[in-house]
N, CA, C and O of each residue as an XYZ file, in Angstrom:
672
protein
N      -9.146     -0.893     21.091
C      -8.308     -0.051     20.654
C      -8.292      0.298     19.387
O      -7.919     -0.491     18.518
N      -8.677      1.472     19.136
C      -8.826      2.195     17.666
C      -7.745      1.809     16.792
O      -6.632      1.678     17.302
N      -7.900      1.601     15.530
C      -6.661      1.420     14.713
C      -6.133      2.801     14.535
O      -4.946      2.875     14.219
N      -6.867      4.018     14.695
C      -6.104      5.439     14.701
C      -5.469      5.922     15.865
O      -5.084      7.090     15.930
N      -5.310      5.007     16.917
C      -4.736      5.159     18.195
C      -3.579      4.527     18.157
O      -3.647      3.362     17.767
N      -2.228      5.053     18.523
C      -1.033      4.378     18.743
C      -1.105      3.741     20.143
O      -1.501      4.352     21.135
N      -0.732      2.591     20.139
C      -0.775      1.816     21.460
C       0.353      2.425     22.479
O       1.465      2.768     22.079
N      -0.033      2.511     23.738
C       0.954      3.026     24.709
C       1.807      1.689     25.047
O       2.978      1.714     25.428
N       1.191      0.755     24.888
C       2.177     -0.538     25.136
C       2.146     -1.318     23.888
O       1.170     -1.184     23.149
N       3.151     -2.157     23.552
C       3.082     -3.211     22.383
C       1.674     -3.942     22.453
O       1.110     -4.175     23.522
N       1.225     -4.240     21.357
C       0.119     -5.166     21.234
C       0.505     -6.477     20.921
O       1.682     -6.769     20.704
N      -0.567     -7.417     20.877
C      -0.007     -8.695     20.596
C       0.264     -9.024     19.107
O      -0.456     -8.546     18.230
N       1.143     -9.715     18.868
C       1.568     -9.846     17.527
C       0.333    -10.071     16.373
O      -0.731    -10.657     16.574
N       0.695     -9.562     15.364
C      -0.082     -9.870     14.084
C       0.694    -10.127     12.848
O       1.883     -9.808     12.817
N       0.172    -10.627     11.917
C       1.016    -10.719     10.650
C       0.964     -9.687      9.468
O      -0.060     -9.315      8.896
N       2.201     -9.304      9.216
C       2.476     -8.344      8.267
C       3.332     -8.776      7.106
O       4.159     -9.667      7.302
N       3.204     -8.195      5.841
C       3.977     -8.243      4.869
C       4.850     -7.225      4.725
O       4.456     -6.059      4.703
N       6.084     -7.546      4.616
C       6.910     -6.339      4.439
C       7.607     -6.151      3.062
O       8.015     -7.110      2.407
N       7.728     -4.743      2.630
C       8.285     -4.479      1.481
C       8.947     -3.031      1.460
O       8.909     -2.388      2.509
N       9.468     -2.550      0.492
C      10.191     -1.456      0.182
C       9.683     -0.694     -0.811
O       9.580     -1.151     -1.949
N       9.317      0.516     -0.508
C       8.617      1.629     -1.255
C       9.148      2.914     -0.866
O       9.281      3.182      0.328
N       9.486      3.799     -1.850
C       9.978      5.114     -1.781
C      11.133      5.175     -0.921
O      11.365      6.117     -0.163
N      11.927      4.041     -1.070
C      13.275      4.157     -0.364
C      13.121      3.771      0.995
O      14.100      3.878      1.733
N      11.973      3.310      1.472
C      11.714      3.140      2.912
C      11.293      1.575      3.281
O      10.501      0.996      2.537
N      11.762      1.001      4.279
C      11.176     -0.322      4.597
C       9.547      0.060      5.107
O       9.232      1.025      5.804
N       8.755     -0.843      4.625
C       7.418     -0.575      4.922
C       6.704     -2.147      5.419
O       7.302     -3.205      5.222
N       5.542     -2.082      5.985
C       4.759     -3.221      6.013
C       3.505     -2.879      5.766
O       3.197     -1.690      5.684
N       2.412     -4.079      5.578
C       1.009     -3.800      5.245
C       0.321     -5.037      6.049
O       0.807     -6.166      5.971
N      -0.796     -4.771      6.798
C      -1.403     -5.836      7.417
C      -1.820     -7.050      6.391
O      -2.467     -6.828      5.367
N      -1.341     -8.458      6.810
C      -1.634     -9.339      5.762
C      -2.860     -9.616      5.134
O      -3.021    -10.004      3.977
N      -3.922     -9.326      6.204
C      -5.308     -9.346      5.645
C      -5.668     -8.586      4.620
O      -6.565     -8.931      3.850
N      -4.968     -7.407      4.496
C      -5.248     -6.784      3.244
C      -4.570     -7.323      2.046
O      -5.078     -7.058      0.957
N      -3.657     -7.932      2.080
C      -2.844     -8.551      0.966
C      -3.518     -9.714      0.210
O      -3.826    -10.736      0.823
N      -3.738     -9.587     -1.029
C      -4.499    -10.613     -1.798
C      -3.352    -11.435     -2.434
O      -3.522    -12.644     -2.588
N      -2.152    -10.827     -2.824
C      -0.944    -11.518     -3.490
C      -0.009    -10.664     -3.755
O      -0.101     -9.456     -3.533
N       1.068    -11.298     -4.306
C       2.292    -10.566     -4.736
C       2.362    -11.141     -6.168
O       2.245    -12.355     -6.341
N       2.544    -10.317     -7.163
C       2.720    -10.732     -8.508
C       3.794     -9.980     -9.310
O       3.914     -8.786     -9.036
N       4.537    -10.458    -10.191
C       5.522     -9.942    -11.006
C       4.736     -8.927    -12.157
O       3.714     -9.314    -12.723
N       5.176     -7.960    -12.352
C       4.694     -6.913    -13.205
C       4.192     -7.510    -14.626
O       5.006     -8.008    -15.404
N       2.860     -7.438    -14.913
C       2.499     -7.886    -16.137
C       2.302     -6.769    -17.083
O       2.639     -5.648    -16.702
N       1.711     -6.948    -18.478
C       1.476     -6.297    -19.512
C       0.558     -5.043    -19.032
O      -0.560     -5.230    -18.552
N       1.165     -3.652    -19.212
C      -0.076     -2.702    -18.819
C      -0.511     -1.837    -19.947
O       0.184     -1.381    -20.855
N      -1.984     -1.670    -19.695
C      -2.450     -0.836    -20.704
C      -2.449      0.636    -19.976
O      -2.911      0.847    -18.855
N      -1.827      1.633    -20.851
C      -1.645      2.955    -20.067
C      -3.054      3.671    -20.193
O      -3.931      3.311    -20.978
N      -3.144      4.666    -19.370
C      -4.465      5.387    -19.437
C      -3.952      6.817    -20.038
O      -3.008      7.482    -19.611
N      -4.726      7.094    -21.029
C      -4.519      8.455    -21.679
C      -4.636      9.620    -20.686
O      -5.605      9.471    -19.941
N      -3.876     10.818    -20.447
C      -3.968     12.043    -19.620
C      -4.089     11.592    -18.216
O      -4.872     12.221    -17.504
N      -3.337     10.448    -17.633
C      -3.633     10.142    -16.411
C      -2.411     10.786    -15.666
O      -1.502     11.269    -16.340
N      -2.361     10.807    -14.277
C      -1.350     11.031    -13.575
C      -0.018     10.077    -13.757
O      -0.136      8.887    -14.052
N       1.219     10.691    -13.561
C       2.393      9.696    -13.848
C       2.379      8.560    -12.793
O       2.831      7.456    -13.094
N       1.848      8.819    -11.513
C       1.811      7.897    -10.654
C       0.839      6.653    -10.870
O       0.927      5.686    -10.114
N      -0.020      6.685    -11.832
C      -1.206      5.858    -12.177
C      -0.324      5.149    -13.485
O      -0.103      5.829    -14.488
N       0.043      4.065    -13.407
C       0.964      3.207    -14.274
C       0.065      2.639    -15.440
O       0.511      2.421    -16.566
N      -1.243      2.421    -15.064
C      -2.174      1.714    -16.098
C      -3.130      0.842    -15.380
O      -3.495      0.892    -14.205
N      -3.471      0.005    -16.369
C      -4.672     -1.082    -15.918
C      -3.906     -2.322    -16.362
O      -3.387     -2.342    -17.478
N      -3.814     -3.405    -15.489
C      -3.663     -4.843    -16.147
C      -4.390     -5.781    -15.895
O      -5.266     -5.472    -15.087
N      -4.428     -7.037    -16.304
C      -5.340     -8.184    -15.979
C      -4.856     -9.006    -14.899
O      -3.695     -9.407    -14.817
N      -5.826     -9.258    -14.028
C      -5.453    -10.307    -12.901
C      -6.679    -11.390    -12.773
O      -7.810    -10.986    -12.503
N      -6.485    -12.375    -12.917
C      -7.708    -13.322    -12.676
C      -8.981    -12.919    -13.486
O     -10.121    -13.002    -13.030
N      -8.666    -12.473    -14.736
C      -9.955    -11.878    -15.466
C     -10.349    -10.691    -15.295
O     -11.243    -10.238    -16.009
N      -9.762     -9.952    -14.316
C     -10.350     -8.558    -13.988
C      -9.342     -7.502    -14.354
O      -8.162     -7.852    -14.380
N      -9.629     -6.351    -14.618
C      -8.901     -5.078    -14.974
C      -8.370     -4.426    -13.470
O      -9.217     -3.954    -12.712
N      -7.258     -4.430    -13.176
C      -6.708     -3.901    -12.021
C      -6.057     -2.715    -12.247
O      -5.279     -2.587    -13.193
N      -6.330     -1.729    -11.372
C      -5.482     -0.448    -11.584
C      -4.114     -0.539    -10.780
O      -4.080     -1.045     -9.659
N      -2.981     -0.020    -11.414
C      -1.717     -0.430    -11.019
C      -1.354      1.145    -10.680
O      -1.594      2.060    -11.469
N      -0.653      1.346     -9.203
C      -0.280      2.523     -9.110
C       1.005      2.500     -8.658
O       1.275      1.574     -7.893
N       2.061      3.445     -8.986
C       3.371      3.515     -8.496
C       3.373      4.207     -6.925
O       2.900      5.339     -6.825
N       3.754      3.719     -6.043
C       3.603      4.226     -4.600
C       4.719      5.542     -4.311
O       4.580      6.534     -3.596
N       5.775      5.145     -5.103
C       6.639      6.523     -5.030
C       6.253      7.772     -5.844
O       6.482      8.924     -5.475
N       5.620      7.406     -7.037
C       5.030      8.629     -7.727
C       3.767      9.090     -6.830
O       3.657     10.316     -6.789
N       3.061      8.571     -6.305
C       1.932      8.828     -5.742
C       2.347      9.851     -4.539
O       1.639     10.839     -4.342
N       3.480      9.610     -3.752
C       3.979     10.474     -2.883
C       4.618     11.713     -3.227
O       4.928     12.600     -2.431
N       4.799     11.709     -4.517
C       5.896     12.731     -5.145
C       7.389     12.528     -5.095
O       8.265     13.388     -5.189
N       7.511     11.216     -4.929
C       8.884     10.777     -4.970
C       9.499     10.504     -6.335
O       8.673     10.343     -7.234
N      10.686     10.425     -6.644
C      11.050      9.909     -8.013
C      10.571      8.434     -8.084
O      10.624      7.692     -7.104
N      10.115      8.062     -9.257
C       9.856      6.509     -9.568
C      11.013      5.793     -9.258
O      12.164      6.223     -9.322
N      10.541      4.352     -8.818
C      11.895      3.356     -8.537
C      11.530      2.295     -9.397
O      10.410      2.111     -9.873
N      12.499      1.639     -9.559
C      12.437      0.297    -10.461
C      11.437     -0.764     -9.819
O      11.811     -1.288     -8.769
N      10.452     -1.058    -10.239
C       9.293     -1.921     -9.908
C       9.731     -3.451    -10.031
O       9.962     -4.031    -11.092
N       9.789     -3.897     -8.982
C      10.061     -5.460     -9.015
C       8.707     -6.320     -8.844
O       8.608     -7.408     -9.412
N       7.710     -5.823     -8.079
C       6.684     -6.535     -7.727
C       5.582     -5.767     -7.520
O       5.735     -4.588     -7.202
N       4.295     -6.323     -7.671
C       2.940     -5.635     -7.466
C       2.604     -6.331     -6.114
O       2.769     -7.523     -5.856
N       2.126     -5.410     -5.338
C       1.418     -5.953     -4.083
C      -0.127     -5.754     -4.438
O      -0.518     -4.605     -4.640
N      -1.029     -6.829     -4.524
C      -2.374     -6.731     -4.679
C      -3.021     -6.458     -3.457
O      -2.969     -7.252     -2.517
N      -3.709     -5.241     -3.401
C      -4.191     -4.903     -2.026
C      -5.576     -4.773     -2.084
O      -6.096     -4.235     -3.061
N      -6.369     -5.287     -0.967
C      -7.782     -5.325     -0.922
C      -8.311     -4.318      0.035
O      -7.666     -4.164      1.072
N      -9.485     -3.543     -0.167
C     -10.037     -2.745      1.012
C     -11.624     -2.711      0.435
O     -12.052     -2.307     -0.647
N     -12.283     -3.266      1.531
C     -13.763     -3.140      1.178
C     -14.252     -3.446     -0.211
O     -14.849     -2.645     -0.931
N     -13.875     -4.933     -0.573
C     -14.160     -5.509     -1.676
C     -13.481     -4.767     -3.123
O     -13.989     -4.893     -4.237
N     -12.480     -4.135     -2.887
C     -11.834     -3.507     -4.019
C     -10.396     -3.982     -4.088
O      -9.859     -4.352     -3.045
N      -9.781     -3.999     -5.141
C      -8.384     -4.379     -5.320
C      -7.691     -3.300     -6.360
O      -8.164     -2.773     -7.367
N      -6.471     -3.175     -5.778
C      -5.301     -2.368     -6.608
C      -4.158     -2.916     -6.595
O      -3.822     -3.597     -5.627
N      -3.382     -2.736     -7.607
C      -1.878     -3.285     -7.506
C      -0.901     -2.027     -7.189
O      -1.011     -0.978     -7.823
N      -0.176     -2.162     -6.419
C       0.699     -1.068     -5.660
C       2.245     -1.679     -6.132
O       2.745     -2.685     -5.630
N       2.802     -0.952     -7.070
C       4.099     -1.083     -7.398
C       5.068     -0.878     -6.648
O       5.173      0.310     -6.345
N       6.045     -1.732     -6.091
C       7.030     -1.720     -5.048
C       8.308     -2.218     -5.593
O       8.390     -3.094     -6.454
N       9.379     -1.559     -4.996
C      10.878     -1.979     -5.288
C      11.308     -3.345     -4.991
O      12.051     -3.920     -5.786
N      10.882     -3.960     -3.841
C      11.014     -5.075     -3.256
C      10.115     -5.638     -2.105
O       9.673     -4.917     -1.211
N       9.910     -6.798     -2.183
C       9.021     -7.469     -1.227
C       9.865     -8.293     -0.247
O      10.805     -8.965     -0.670
N       9.554     -8.254      1.028
C      10.360     -8.955      1.998
C       9.767    -10.062      2.665
O       9.239    -10.832      1.863
N       9.665    -10.429      3.925
C       9.157    -11.636      4.667
C       7.692    -11.091      5.125
O       7.317     -9.918      5.142
N       7.056    -12.114      5.447
C       5.780    -12.018      6.307
C       6.390    -12.110      7.809
O       7.127    -13.051      8.105
N       6.094    -11.216      8.636
C       6.404    -11.062     10.054
C       5.118    -11.159     10.861
O       4.014    -10.798     10.454
N       5.415    -11.745     12.177
C       4.542    -11.461     13.207
C       5.293    -10.409     14.021
O       6.399    -10.583     14.534
N       4.540     -9.270     14.078
C       4.947     -8.089     14.845
C       3.820     -7.494     15.565
O       2.653     -7.750     15.269
N       4.211     -6.589     16.641
C       3.274     -5.877     17.520
C       3.195     -4.414     17.146
O       4.142     -3.777     16.685
N       2.037     -3.955     17.373
C       2.049     -2.490     17.155
C       2.706     -1.727     18.272
O       2.593     -2.127     19.431
N       3.450     -0.546     17.945
C       4.172      0.347     18.743
C       4.036      1.603     18.507
O       3.316      1.946     17.569
N       4.642      2.483     19.238
C       4.643      3.962     18.985
C       5.704      4.236     17.993
O       6.715      3.565     18.197
N       5.757      4.967     17.061
C       6.584      5.487     16.020
C       7.911      5.840     16.798
O       7.723      6.098     17.987
N       9.158      5.899     16.375
C      10.233      6.213     16.959
C      10.065      7.731     16.960
O       9.318      8.331     16.187
N      10.846      8.311     17.923
C      10.457      9.862     18.215
C      11.146     10.647     16.852
O      10.690     11.706     16.419
N      12.176     10.027     16.329
C      12.782     10.637     15.204
C      12.658      9.706     14.039
O      13.616      8.942     13.924
N      11.727      9.589     13.165
C      11.679      8.864     11.946
C      11.820      9.820     10.825
O      11.748     11.033     11.018
N      12.026      9.282      9.618
C      12.671     10.000      8.555
C      11.399      9.693      7.285
O      11.738      9.801      6.106
N      10.260      9.394      7.563
C       9.218      9.250      6.312
C       9.027     10.252      5.857
O       8.801     11.159      6.659
N       9.023     10.575      4.439
C       8.542     11.814      3.835
C       7.018     12.017      4.243
O       6.254     11.071      4.431
N       6.683     13.267      4.353
C       5.306     13.866      4.899
C       4.169     13.029      4.142
O       3.316     12.406      4.775
N       4.217     13.060      2.741
C       3.374     12.393      1.797
C       3.136     10.995      2.184
O       2.002     10.538      2.327
N       4.199     10.333      2.351
C       4.123      8.881      2.672
C       3.647      8.692      4.138
O       2.996      7.678      4.388
N       3.928      9.619      5.171
C       3.527      9.232      6.313
C       1.841      9.505      6.474
O       1.163      9.080      7.409
N       1.425     10.181      5.522
C      -0.014     10.397      5.414
C      -0.740      9.120      5.012
O      -1.952      8.962      5.156
N       0.046      8.275      4.528
C      -0.560      6.968      3.997
C      -0.341      5.551      4.964
O      -0.640      4.369      4.790
N       0.244      6.200      5.916
C       0.571      5.185      7.057
C      -0.232      5.353      8.306
O      -0.675      6.442      8.672
N      -0.413      4.127      8.999
C      -1.071      4.341     10.271
C      -0.550      4.841     11.216
O       0.671      4.717     11.132
N      -1.007      5.591     12.496
C      -0.412      6.113     13.261
C       0.559      5.422     14.163
O       1.343      5.897     14.986
N       0.348      4.326     13.852
C       1.410      3.400     14.924
C       2.111      2.577     13.923
O       1.659      2.462     12.783
N       3.367      1.910     14.364
C       4.246      1.309     13.756
C       4.070     -0.134     14.085
O       3.201     -0.501     14.875
N       4.909     -0.977     13.472
C       5.111     -2.400     13.908
C       6.577     -2.695     14.361
O       7.563     -2.115     13.906
N       6.592     -3.605     15.250
C       8.035     -3.892     15.897
C       8.249     -5.561     15.915
O       7.585     -6.452     16.444
N       9.250     -5.583     15.248
C       9.578     -7.298     15.140
C      11.105     -7.311     15.490
O      11.960     -6.641     14.911
N      11.293     -8.099     16.433
C      13.029     -8.198     16.993
C      13.564     -7.028     17.092
O      14.661     -6.843     16.565
N      12.829     -5.856     17.872
C      13.644     -4.530     18.023
C      13.683     -3.692     16.754
O      14.196     -2.574     16.789
N      13.180     -4.169     15.676
C      13.088     -3.141     14.638
C      11.781     -2.742     14.223
O      10.894     -3.511     13.855
N      11.693     -1.177     14.323
C      10.412     -0.661     14.020
C      10.127     -0.334     12.441
O      11.002      0.213     11.770
N       9.053     -0.640     11.964
C       8.585     -0.279     10.539
C       7.149      0.483     10.373
O       6.106      0.196     10.961
N       7.344      1.433      9.508
C       5.849      2.090      9.287
C       4.898      1.169      8.638
O       5.287      0.465      7.706
N       3.704      1.121      9.051
C       2.596      0.405      8.430
C       1.807      1.139      7.582
O       1.189      2.132      7.966
N       1.776      0.648      6.245
C       0.697      1.445      5.318
C      -0.585      1.169      5.607
O      -1.001      0.044      5.883
N      -1.320      2.293      5.546
C      -2.781      2.116      5.608
C      -3.762      1.918      4.504
O      -4.279      2.895      3.964
N      -4.053      0.639      4.128
C      -4.749      0.605      2.619
C      -5.993      1.371      2.535
O      -6.377      1.776      1.438
N      -6.759      1.640      3.777
C      -7.960      2.874      3.838
C      -7.299      4.052      3.355
O      -7.700      4.625      2.342
N      -6.205      4.491      4.089
C      -5.782      5.825      3.625
C      -5.237      6.043      2.143
O      -5.143      7.147      1.605
N      -4.908      4.884      1.594
C      -4.318      4.737      0.240
C      -5.631      4.876     -0.590
O      -5.621      5.592     -1.591
N      -6.781      4.203     -0.201
C      -7.842      4.352     -1.098
C      -8.533      5.996     -1.055
O      -8.857      6.686     -2.022
N      -8.610      6.281      0.196
C      -8.914      7.771      0.419
C      -8.256      8.619     -0.496
O      -8.876      9.457     -1.152
N      -6.937      8.438     -0.587
C      -6.260      9.348     -1.330
C      -6.603      9.260     -3.014
O      -6.527     10.246     -3.747
N      -6.964      7.998     -3.446
C      -7.424      7.923     -4.780
C      -8.481      8.493     -4.916
O      -8.639      9.130     -5.958
N      -9.614      8.457     -3.867
C     -10.981      9.196     -4.134
C     -10.779     10.722     -4.331
O     -11.712     11.319     -4.868
N      -9.699     11.417     -3.971
C      -9.557     12.852     -4.309
C      -8.559     13.207     -5.322
O      -8.228     14.379     -5.498
N      -8.011     12.114     -6.076
C      -7.125     12.387     -7.198
C      -7.865     12.567     -8.395
O      -8.891     11.906     -8.560
N      -7.450     13.436     -9.313
C      -7.943     13.862    -10.665
C      -7.987     12.592    -11.346
O      -9.043     12.232    -11.867
N      -7.014     11.917    -11.393
C      -6.715     10.910    -12.378
C      -7.902      9.478    -12.182
O      -8.057      8.534    -12.956
N      -8.587      9.748    -10.908
C      -9.527      8.839    -10.439
C     -10.792      9.279    -10.875
O     -11.531      8.662    -11.643
N     -11.033     10.485    -10.299
C     -12.348     11.133    -10.360
C     -12.622     11.637    -11.977
O     -13.693     11.390    -12.532
N     -11.662     12.277    -12.566
C     -12.055     12.588    -14.105
C     -12.241     11.677    -14.803
O     -13.054     11.834    -15.714
N     -11.570     10.389    -14.652
C     -11.840      9.361    -15.436
C     -12.740      8.252    -15.093
O     -12.896      7.160    -15.639
N     -13.290      8.776    -14.073
C     -14.587      7.778    -13.070
C     -13.781      6.297    -12.943
O     -14.397      5.232    -12.923
N     -12.351      6.390    -12.861
C     -11.744      5.073    -12.648
C     -11.919      4.846    -11.320
O     -11.905      5.753    -10.488
N     -12.146      3.250    -10.962
C     -12.169      3.115     -9.502
C     -11.393      1.677     -9.331
O     -11.517      0.848    -10.233
N     -10.720      1.426     -8.362
C     -10.093      0.140     -8.466
C     -11.035     -0.953     -8.573
O     -12.216     -0.834     -8.249
N     -10.565     -1.927     -8.988
C     -11.500     -3.217     -9.128
C     -12.364     -3.588     -8.078
O     -11.920     -3.543     -6.930
N     -13.618     -3.974     -8.297
C     -14.359     -4.477     -7.212
C     -14.336     -5.892     -7.327
O     -14.663     -6.435     -8.382
N     -13.938     -6.602     -6.221
C     -13.879     -8.171     -5.878
C     -15.326     -8.665     -5.398
O     -15.851     -8.230     -4.373
N     -15.921     -9.620     -6.241
C     -17.122    -10.140     -5.880
C     -17.099    -10.830     -4.500
O     -16.077    -11.462     -4.229
N     -18.025    -10.792     -3.658
C     -18.143    -11.250     -2.237
C     -18.177    -13.079     -2.288
O     -18.855    -13.666     -3.131
N     -17.661    -13.530     -1.650
C     -17.487    -14.960     -1.582
C     -19.092    -15.454     -1.566
O     -19.910    -14.778     -0.943
N     -19.393    -16.348     -2.095
C     -20.720    -17.105     -2.053
C     -20.684    -18.311     -1.123
O     -21.684    -19.017     -0.989
């Protein structure tokens, strides 16, 4: 089954980290999560988009910090934690309002009437995850990075999320 196709039947459970962003409960595949950290000192980037909060140090590397709410055009929310997300050896910190539990959930069809803002829905998988009868949208880390690739704040400054060296 392709990651882009919603399953017709629930899939085998996989592990997801849950969090709240843009006033919505969300999940992300656990294999994409490098860690959850408290916000650290930020170095702002001049002339950058408001959703690009700046750059912070993490394990000796500069990591780009992005406000999820601002990225999708929502008002900024109070940031409680940063989710460190990895995609193709790159790392970015995503500022979110709350971090929940790690769940074992199955992929499922989205509910027929869901209330995700359109810009946020574009950053989510076409399938949702279901845990104990509750369905949650799942953030696509690949879609998040593809959004960065076309944003002027990244292209104009030639800024890219931090590359993580391959394990030896």
